[in-house]
PDB file of C-alpha atoms in Angstrom:
ATOM      1  CA  MET A   1     174.800  62.150 122.555  1.00 87.00           C
ATOM      2  CA  THR A   2     171.497  61.604 120.776  1.00 92.00           C
ATOM      3  CA  GLU A   3     171.872  60.768 117.171  1.00 96.00           C
ATOM      4  CA  PHE A   4     169.356  61.050 114.558  1.00 97.00           C
ATOM      5  CA  LEU A   5     168.879  59.302 111.175  1.00 98.00           C
ATOM      6  CA  THR A   6     166.685  59.615 108.383  1.00 98.00           C
ATOM      7  CA  LYS A   7     165.946  57.993 105.222  1.00 98.00           C
ATOM      8  CA  THR A   8     163.463  58.488 102.605  1.00 98.00           C
ATOM      9  CA  ILE A   9     161.319  56.153 100.509  1.00 97.00           C
ATOM     10  CA  ASN A  10     160.350  57.080  97.505  1.00 94.00           C
ATOM     11  CA  ALA A  11     156.779  55.066  96.873  1.00 90.00           C
ATOM     12  CA  MET A  12     153.104  55.696  96.128  1.00 82.00           C
ATOM     13  CA  ASN A  13     153.701  58.688  94.202  1.00 84.00           C
ATOM     14  CA  ILE A  14     154.830  59.966  97.708  1.00 89.00           C
ATOM     15  CA  PRO A  15     158.137  60.671 100.507  1.00 95.00           C
ATOM     16  CA  PHE A  16     157.865  58.281 103.358  1.00 96.00           C
ATOM     17  CA  ILE A  17     160.674  59.338 105.770  1.00 97.00           C
ATOM     18  CA  ILE A  18     161.942  57.416 108.291  1.00 98.00           C
ATOM     19  CA  ARG A  19     163.516  58.734 111.496  1.00 97.00           C
ATOM     20  CA  LEU A  20     165.086  57.305 114.265  1.00 98.00           C
ATOM     21  CA  ALA A  21     166.424  58.556 117.635  1.00 98.00           C
ATOM     22  CA  PHE A  22     169.293  57.112 119.584  1.00 98.00           C
ATOM     23  CA  ASP A  23     170.557  57.127 122.793  1.00 96.00           C
ATOM     24  CA  HIS A  24     173.831  57.390 121.789  1.00 94.00           C
ATOM     25  CA  LYS A  25     176.599  57.589 118.507  1.00 94.00           C
ATOM     26  CA  ASP A  26     177.155  53.802 117.389  1.00 94.00           C
ATOM     27  CA  ASP A  27     178.551  52.051 114.912  1.00 92.00           C
ATOM     28  CA  LYS A  28     175.725  50.017 114.466  1.00 95.00           C
ATOM     29  CA  ASN A  29     173.165  52.572 114.432  1.00 97.00           C
ATOM     30  CA  GLU A  30     173.621  52.813 110.512  1.00 97.00           C
ATOM     31  CA  ASP A  31     172.882  49.062 109.747  1.00 97.00           C
ATOM     32  CA  ILE A  32     169.727  49.202 112.218  1.00 97.00           C
ATOM     33  CA  MET A  33     168.821  52.192 109.398  1.00 98.00           C
ATOM     34  CA  ILE A  34     169.774  50.054 106.316  1.00 97.00           C
ATOM     35  CA  GLY A  35     168.275  47.595 107.289  1.00 97.00           C
ATOM     36  CA  THR A  36     164.713  49.047 108.493  1.00 98.00           C
ATOM     37  CA  TYR A  37     165.003  50.347 105.210  1.00 98.00           C
ATOM     38  CA  GLU A  38     165.507  48.107 102.936  1.00 97.00           C
ATOM     39  CA  LYS A  39     162.657  46.035 104.272  1.00 97.00           C
ATOM     40  CA  MET A  40     160.462  48.755 104.248  1.00 97.00           C
ATOM     41  CA  ASN A  41     161.103  49.623 100.749  1.00 97.00           C
ATOM     42  CA  GLN A  42     159.860  45.786  99.618  1.00 96.00           C
ATOM     43  CA  TYR A  43     156.621  46.072 102.006  1.00 94.00           C
ATOM     44  CA  LEU A  44     155.340  49.331 100.393  1.00 93.00           C
ATOM     45  CA  GLU A  45     156.491  48.386  96.837  1.00 91.00           C
ATOM     46  CA  GLN A  46     154.051  45.697  97.466  1.00 87.00           C
ATOM     47  CA  ILE A  47     151.514  47.585  99.008  1.00 84.00           C
ATOM     48  CA  ASP A  48     151.603  50.272  95.979  1.00 83.00           C
ATOM     49  CA  ILE A  49     150.780  47.173  93.541  1.00 81.00           C
ATOM     50  CA  GLN A  50     147.775  45.981  95.625  1.00 78.00           C
ATOM     51  CA  TYR A  51     146.588  49.587  96.263  1.00 74.00           C
ATOM     52  CA  SER A  52     147.592  52.186  94.006  1.00 69.00           C
ATOM     53  CA  PRO A  53     144.583  53.803  91.916  1.00 67.00           C
ATOM     54  CA  PHE A  54     147.110  54.382  89.317  1.00 71.00           C
ATOM     55  CA  ARG A  55     147.364  50.502  88.325  1.00 73.00           C
ATOM     56  CA  ASP A  56     144.439  49.305  86.558  1.00 76.00           C
ATOM     57  CA  ASN A  57     144.599  45.612  88.248  1.00 75.00           C
ATOM     58  CA  SER A  58     144.665  47.209  91.648  1.00 73.00           C
ATOM     59  CA  LEU A  59     142.076  46.564  94.754  1.00 74.00           C
ATOM     60  CA  VAL A  60     141.355  50.374  94.622  1.00 71.00           C
ATOM     61  CA  SER A  61     140.799  50.451  90.445  1.00 72.00           C
ATOM     62  CA  ARG A  62     138.994  47.593  90.189  1.00 77.00           C
ATOM     63  CA  PHE A  63     136.581  48.764  93.231  1.00 72.00           C
ATOM     64  CA  GLN A  64     136.446  52.374  90.886  1.00 71.00           C
ATOM     65  CA  ARG A  65     135.130  49.943  88.131  1.00 74.00           C
ATOM     66  CA  GLY A  66     132.554  47.928  90.176  1.00 74.00           C
ATOM     67  CA  ASP A  67     134.051  45.174  91.586  1.00 77.00           C
ATOM     68  CA  LYS A  68     133.178  44.043  94.984  1.00 70.00           C
ATOM     69  CA  GLN A  69     135.653  41.236  95.554  1.00 75.00           C
ATOM     70  CA  PRO A  70     137.985  43.869  96.960  1.00 67.00           C
ATOM     71  CA  LEU A  71     135.252  44.049  99.809  1.00 64.00           C
ATOM     72  CA  LEU A  72     135.035  40.509 100.496  1.00 63.00           C
ATOM     73  CA  ASN A  73     138.866  39.260 100.098  1.00 72.00           C
ATOM     74  CA  SER A  74     140.349  41.892 101.594  1.00 72.00           C
ATOM     75  CA  ASP A  75     141.039  42.738 105.276  1.00 72.00           C
ATOM     76  CA  ALA A  76     142.830  45.648 104.924  1.00 71.00           C
ATOM     77  CA  PHE A  77     140.600  46.998 101.800  1.00 72.00           C
ATOM     78  CA  LYS A  78     137.286  46.469 104.357  1.00 72.00           C
ATOM     79  CA  SER A  79     139.489  48.168 107.397  1.00 72.00           C
ATOM     80  CA  VAL A  80     140.295  51.537 105.047  1.00 73.00           C
ATOM     81  CA  TYR A  81     136.951  51.792 103.444  1.00 72.00           C
ATOM     82  CA  SER A  82     134.858  50.958 106.560  1.00 73.00           C
ATOM     83  CA  LYS A  83     136.515  53.800 108.391  1.00 72.00           C
ATOM     84  CA  THR A  84     135.697  56.228 105.432  1.00 69.00           C
ATOM     85  CA  VAL A  85     132.093  55.203 105.083  1.00 71.00           C
ATOM     86  CA  VAL A  86     131.728  55.835 109.065  1.00 67.00           C
ATOM     87  CA  VAL A  87     133.426  58.998 109.126  1.00 64.00           C
ATOM     88  CA  GLY A  88     130.997  60.069 105.683  1.00 65.00           C
ATOM     89  CA  GLU A  89     128.072  59.610 107.732  1.00 68.00           C
ATOM     90  CA  LEU A  90     129.402  61.218 111.344  1.00 63.00           C
ATOM     91  CA  SER A  91     130.420  64.243 108.900  1.00 60.00           C
ATOM     92  CA  ASN A  92     126.821  64.541 106.825  1.00 64.00           C
ATOM     93  CA  GLY A  93     128.853  63.665 103.746  1.00 61.00           C
ATOM     94  CA  SER A  94     131.537  66.185 103.664  1.00 58.00           C
ATOM     95  CA  PHE A  95     133.992  63.019 103.592  1.00 59.00           C
ATOM     96  CA  GLU A  96     133.388  61.338 100.617  1.00 57.00           C
ATOM     97  CA  VAL A  97     133.337  57.385 101.011  1.00 50.00           C
ATOM     98  CA  TYR A  98     134.853  55.877  97.844  1.00 51.00           C
ATOM     99  CA  PHE A  99     137.773  55.438  96.414  1.00 49.00           C
ATOM    100  CA  ASN A 100     137.771  58.067  93.404  1.00 48.00           C
ATOM    101  CA  GLY A 101     139.953  61.096  94.184  1.00 42.00           C
ATOM    102  CA  ALA A 102     141.631  62.201  97.627  1.00 42.00           C
ATOM    103  CA  PRO A 103     140.416  59.555  99.798  1.00 45.00           C
ATOM    104  CA  THR A 104     142.248  57.063  98.228  1.00 58.00           C
ATOM    105  CA  LYS A 105     145.469  58.873  99.880  1.00 60.00           C
ATOM    106  CA  LEU A 106     143.825  56.978 103.543  1.00 76.00           C
ATOM    107  CA  ILE A 107     145.910  54.122 101.709  1.00 80.00           C
ATOM    108  CA  LYS A 108     148.880  55.981 102.326  1.00 85.00           C
ATOM    109  CA  SER A 109     148.308  56.745 105.912  1.00 87.00           C
ATOM    110  CA  TRP A 110     146.920  52.855 106.418  1.00 86.00           C
ATOM    111  CA  ALA A 111     150.366  51.916 104.943  1.00 89.00           C
ATOM    112  CA  ILE A 112     152.369  53.798 107.469  1.00 94.00           C
ATOM    113  CA  GLU A 113     150.726  52.661 110.069  1.00 93.00           C
ATOM    114  CA  GLN A 114     150.918  48.878 109.278  1.00 92.00           C
ATOM    115  CA  SER A 115     154.897  49.753 108.111  1.00 95.00           C
ATOM    116  CA  PHE A 116     155.417  51.612 111.476  1.00 97.00           C
ATOM    117  CA  ASN A 117     154.148  48.786 113.311  1.00 96.00           C
ATOM    118  CA  LYS A 118     155.656  46.199 111.705  1.00 96.00           C
ATOM    119  CA  TYR A 119     159.380  47.466 110.884  1.00 98.00           C
ATOM    120  CA  LEU A 120     159.748  50.531 113.457  1.00 98.00           C
ATOM    121  CA  ILE A 121     158.047  49.158 116.682  1.00 97.00           C
ATOM    122  CA  PRO A 122     160.169  46.158 116.902  1.00 97.00           C
ATOM    123  CA  LEU A 123     163.293  48.361 117.019  1.00 98.00           C
ATOM    124  CA  PHE A 124     162.878  49.129 120.323  1.00 97.00           C
ATOM    125  CA  GLU A 125     164.495  45.783 120.829  1.00 96.00           C
ATOM    126  CA  ASN A 126     167.636  47.926 120.389  1.00 96.00           C
ATOM    127  CA  ASP A 127     168.500  49.277 123.848  1.00 93.00           C
ATOM    128  CA  ASN A 128     170.049  52.158 121.418  1.00 95.00           C
ATOM    129  CA  VAL A 129     166.804  53.010 119.507  1.00 97.00           C
ATOM    130  CA  ILE A 130     164.730  55.745 122.157  1.00 98.00           C
ATOM    131  CA  GLY A 131     162.423  57.690 119.107  1.00 98.00           C
ATOM    132  CA  ILE A 132     160.502  55.978 115.756  1.00 98.00           C
ATOM    133  CA  SER A 133     158.789  58.223 113.582  1.00 97.00           C
ATOM    134  CA  LEU A 134     157.241  57.426 109.982  1.00 97.00           C
ATOM    135  CA  GLU A 135     155.571  60.598 107.604  1.00 96.00           C
ATOM    136  CA  GLY A 136     154.295  60.452 104.554  1.00 93.00           C
ATOM    137  CA  ARG A 137     153.101  63.989 102.978  1.00 86.00           C
ATOM    138  CA  GLY A 138     151.044  65.589 105.758  1.00 90.00           C
ATOM    139  CA  ASN A 139     150.712  62.475 107.846  1.00 94.00           C
ATOM    140  CA  ALA A 140     153.186  61.226 110.318  1.00 96.00           C
ATOM    141  CA  LYS A 141     153.278  58.697 113.271  1.00 97.00           C
ATOM    142  CA  PHE A 142     155.495  58.685 116.233  1.00 96.00           C
ATOM    143  CA  ALA A 143     156.807  56.718 119.104  1.00 98.00           C
ATOM    144  CA  VAL A 144     159.273  56.542 121.774  1.00 97.00           C
ATOM    145  CA  ARG A 145     160.908  53.960 124.156  1.00 96.00           C
ATOM    146  CA  PRO A 146     158.923  54.253 127.742  1.00 93.00           C
ATOM    147  CA  SER A 147     161.917  54.199 129.498  1.00 92.00           C
ATOM    148  CA  THR A 148     163.662  57.483 128.021  1.00 94.00           C
ATOM    149  CA  ASP A 149     162.117  61.299 128.579  1.00 94.00           C
ATOM    150  CA  PHE A 150     163.232  61.836 124.703  1.00 96.00           C
ATOM    151  CA  GLU A 151     160.042  63.974 122.977  1.00 95.00           C
ATOM    152  CA  TRP A 152     159.480  64.354 119.079  1.00 95.00           C
ATOM    153  CA  LYS A 153     158.975  68.333 118.737  1.00 93.00           C
ATOM    154  CA  ILE A 154     156.420  69.233 116.111  1.00 91.00           C
ATOM    155  CA  GLN A 155     155.790  72.730 115.050  1.00 89.00           C
ATOM    156  CA  THR A 156     152.554  73.766 113.251  1.00 88.00           C
ATOM    157  CA  VAL A 157     151.840  77.294 112.979  1.00 85.00           C
ATOM    158  CA  LEU A 158     149.900  77.985 115.901  1.00 89.00           C
ATOM    159  CA  LYS A 159     151.184  75.628 118.085  1.00 90.00           C
ATOM    160  CA  ASP A 160     154.150  73.111 118.714  1.00 91.00           C
ATOM    161  CA  TYR A 161     153.302  69.644 119.927  1.00 92.00           C
ATOM    162  CA  ASN A 162     155.738  67.302 122.208  1.00 93.00           C
ATOM    163  CA  MET A 163     154.699  64.254 121.393  1.00 92.00           C
ATOM    164  CA  ARG A 164     155.665  60.669 122.819  1.00 95.00           C
ATOM    165  CA  TYR A 165     152.890  58.630 121.160  1.00 96.00           C
ATOM    166  CA  GLY A 166     150.583  59.824 118.161  1.00 96.00           C
ATOM    167  CA  SER A 167     149.986  61.117 115.397  1.00 97.00           C
ATOM    168  CA  ILE A 168     149.341  63.907 113.335  1.00 96.00           C
ATOM    169  CA  SER A 169     147.832  65.026 110.226  1.00 94.00           C
ATOM    170  CA  THR A 170     147.847  68.274 108.061  1.00 92.00           C
ATOM    171  CA  ALA A 171     145.982  69.114 105.696  1.00 88.00           C
ATOM    172  CA  LYS A 172     146.325  72.666 103.629  1.00 85.00           C
ATOM    173  CA  ILE A 173     144.380  74.655 100.906  1.00 78.00           C
ATOM    174  CA  ASP A 174     145.631  74.871  97.591  1.00 66.00           C
ATOM    175  CA  SER A 175     144.757  75.446  94.221  1.00 48.00           C
ATOM    176  CA  ARG A 176     143.534  71.928  93.341  1.00 47.00           C
ATOM    177  CA  THR A 177     140.827  72.568  96.007  1.00 50.00           C
ATOM    178  CA  LYS A 178     138.202  73.162  93.181  1.00 46.00           C
ATOM    179  CA  TYR A 179     135.310  72.213  95.736  1.00 49.00           C
ATOM    180  CA  LEU A 180     135.945  75.626  98.200  1.00 49.00           C
ATOM    181  CA  GLU A 181     135.664  78.858  98.123  1.00 51.00           C
ATOM    182  CA  LYS A 182     138.875  80.460  99.183  1.00 51.00           C
ATOM    183  CA  ASP A 183     137.005  84.039 100.106  1.00 54.00           C
ATOM    184  CA  GLN A 184     134.859  82.196 102.156  1.00 65.00           C
ATOM    185  CA  MET A 185     135.350  83.499 105.733  1.00 66.00           C
ATOM    186  CA  ASP A 186     134.997  80.016 107.227  1.00 75.00           C
ATOM    187  CA  ALA A 187     137.302  77.679 104.320  1.00 84.00           C
ATOM    188  CA  ILE A 188     140.081  76.531 106.113  1.00 89.00           C
ATOM    189  CA  GLN A 189     143.398  77.546 105.003  1.00 89.00           C
ATOM    190  CA  GLU A 190     145.528  74.994 107.198  1.00 91.00           C
ATOM    191  CA  LEU A 191     144.696  72.432 109.701  1.00 94.00           C
ATOM    192  CA  ALA A 192     146.420  69.743 111.637  1.00 95.00           C
ATOM    193  CA  VAL A 193     144.516  67.116 113.852  1.00 96.00           C
ATOM    194  CA  VAL A 194     146.109  64.921 116.644  1.00 97.00           C
ATOM    195  CA  GLY A 195     145.535  61.855 117.860  1.00 96.00           C
ATOM    196  CA  ASN A 196     146.067  57.968 118.883  1.00 95.00           C
ATOM    197  CA  ASP A 197     145.233  56.131 115.236  1.00 92.00           C
ATOM    198  CA  LEU A 198     146.573  57.678 112.310  1.00 93.00           C
ATOM    199  CA  MET A 199     143.841  56.775 109.627  1.00 88.00           C
ATOM    200  CA  ASP A 200     141.138  58.593 112.001  1.00 89.00           C
ATOM    201  CA  THR A 201     143.631  62.184 111.978  1.00 93.00           C
ATOM    202  CA  ASP A 202     144.190  61.990 108.333  1.00 89.00           C
ATOM    203  CA  ILE A 203     140.259  61.075 108.069  1.00 86.00           C
ATOM    204  CA  TRP A 204     139.440  64.255 110.031  1.00 89.00           C
ATOM    205  CA  ALA A 205     141.962  66.519 108.037  1.00 89.00           C
ATOM    206  CA  ASN A 206     140.286  65.926 104.989  1.00 83.00           C
ATOM    207  CA  VAL A 207     136.985  66.553 106.601  1.00 85.00           C
ATOM    208  CA  GLY A 208     137.706  69.723 108.261  1.00 88.00           C
ATOM    209  CA  ILE A 209     138.700  71.012 105.014  1.00 84.00           C
ATOM    210  CA  VAL A 210     135.746  69.845 102.933  1.00 80.00           C
ATOM    211  CA  ALA A 211     133.318  71.067 106.086  1.00 83.00           C
ATOM    212  CA  GLY A 212     134.611  74.260 106.242  1.00 86.00           C
ATOM    213  CA  THR A 213     135.394  75.926 109.782  1.00 91.00           C
ATOM    214  CA  GLU A 214     131.579  76.127 111.014  1.00 91.00           C
ATOM    215  CA  LYS A 215     130.382  72.645 110.402  1.00 88.00           C
ATOM    216  CA  PHE A 216     134.451  71.067 111.390  1.00 92.00           C
ATOM    217  CA  THR A 217     133.859  73.238 114.738  1.00 94.00           C
ATOM    218  CA  ASP A 218     130.419  71.375 115.606  1.00 92.00           C
ATOM    219  CA  LEU A 219     132.425  67.872 115.000  1.00 91.00           C
ATOM    220  CA  ILE A 220     135.173  68.942 116.600  1.00 95.00           C
ATOM    221  CA  GLN A 221     133.142  69.189 120.189  1.00 96.00           C
ATOM    222  CA  SER A 222     130.754  66.406 119.194  1.00 92.00           C
ATOM    223  CA  SER A 223     133.846  64.178 118.249  1.00 92.00           C
ATOM    224  CA  TYR A 224     136.723  65.555 120.732  1.00 96.00           C
ATOM    225  CA  LEU A 225     139.142  66.370 118.410  1.00 97.00           C
ATOM    226  CA  SER A 226     142.687  68.082 119.200  1.00 97.00           C
ATOM    227  CA  GLY A 227     144.738  70.190 116.779  1.00 96.00           C
ATOM    228  CA  MET A 228     144.407  73.692 114.830  1.00 96.00           C
ATOM    229  CA  LEU A 229     142.879  75.451 112.222  1.00 95.00           C
ATOM    230  CA  ILE A 230     143.748  78.456 110.268  1.00 93.00           C
ATOM    231  CA  ASP A 231     140.656  80.177 107.838  1.00 89.00           C
ATOM    232  CA  ASN A 232     140.560  83.164 106.411  1.00 85.00           C
ATOM    233  CA  GLU A 233     139.327  85.386 109.994  1.00 87.00           C
ATOM    234  CA  GLU A 234     140.272  83.234 112.993  1.00 90.00           C
ATOM    235  CA  SER A 235     142.641  80.504 114.446  1.00 93.00           C
ATOM    236  CA  ILE A 236     141.623  78.214 116.332  1.00 95.00           C
ATOM    237  CA  ILE A 237     143.599  75.744 119.118  1.00 96.00           C
ATOM    238  CA  PHE A 238     141.432  72.868 119.999  1.00 97.00           C
ATOM    239  CA  ALA A 239     141.927  70.102 122.427  1.00 96.00           C
ATOM    240  CA  GLU A 240     139.674  66.874 123.171  1.00 96.00           C
ATOM    241  CA  GLY A 241     136.811  69.273 121.881  1.00 96.00           C
ATOM    242  CA  VAL A 242     137.591  72.226 123.497  1.00 97.00           C
ATOM    243  CA  LEU A 243     138.131  75.607 121.481  1.00 96.00           C
ATOM    244  CA  ASN A 244     140.516  78.219 121.506  1.00 94.00           C
ATOM    245  CA  ARG A 245     139.291  80.862 119.086  1.00 92.00           C
ATOM    246  CA  HIS A 246     141.699  84.374 118.181  1.00 88.00           C
ATOM    247  CA  HIS A 247     140.936  86.391 115.756  1.00 83.00           C
ATOM    248  CA  ASN A 248     143.789  86.210 112.871  1.00 75.00           C
ATOM    249  CA  GLU A 249     146.505  89.176 112.718  1.00 59.00           C
ATOM    250  CA  LYS A 250     146.311  91.547 109.832  1.00 40.00           C
ATOM    251  CA  THR A 251     150.056  90.409 108.948  1.00 35.00           C
ATOM    252  CA  LEU A 252     149.629  87.068 108.902  1.00 37.00           C
ATOM    253  CA  ASN A 253     150.133  85.864 105.659  1.00 39.00           C
ATOM    254  CA  LEU A 254     148.919  82.627 104.987  1.00 34.00           C
ATOM    255  CA  ASP A 255     150.759  82.020 101.407  1.00 38.00           C
ATOM    256  CA  LYS A 256     153.934  81.462 103.672  1.00 36.00           C
ATOM    257  CA  ILE A 257     152.392  78.878 106.138  1.00 31.00           C
ATOM    258  CA  ARG A 258     154.915  76.581 106.065  1.00 34.00           C
ATOM    259  CA  GLU A 259     153.405  72.535 104.709  1.00 33.00           C
ATOM    260  CA  LYS A 260     154.384  70.063 106.767  1.00 31.00           C
TER     261      LYS A 260
END
């Protein structure tokens, strides 16, 4: 019988949720989870010290003040920054490339990717581990043991995804999204992007919320994106750039859409 264990690490002002799936119940499963939790907790604390926008001496804060050393000395910082620059260009400026405001959360999706690869992937050395997952406020990374038929079941408003490997990022308009008018017909209310790289899906989810449906559907097609979105007028499921549009039913209550 499959056993699922879950632990939450509070770091970088968000909860990081570790989920492990085991082939059968075993007393060693809890030890595996606790050991993983402790190592990852220490790792995320160090990332927070280096990259938090709320710490005066972090790389992000220094960069905001005009210090270019983070770009020269930190491979991680360069990796995150270069991705934002590329997508900023692809989205014609819909995505803000600098680390002031919402884009700082890309550090969090980077932290999930790094933690996942460093501490969860090696767990497959234990024969009993068949599935690993790491989530952090709208972003999640998944993998399963290749020899098993186990799948992670991910629910969105429009579509359920059975995932063996990959990432999903969700975004939802809220009262803090001041740069959008919620009464615009193409203002995206909720969006999910599915792909392989979590930083990529996180960036595209942010791009979509800012860009709106008309601009983002062009990007979906040109960049072969997969996922789903809901705006004030229609719902769209998209797979590898192909759009499947549906007019929203009048009974759909967007205020009750569940946040991931």
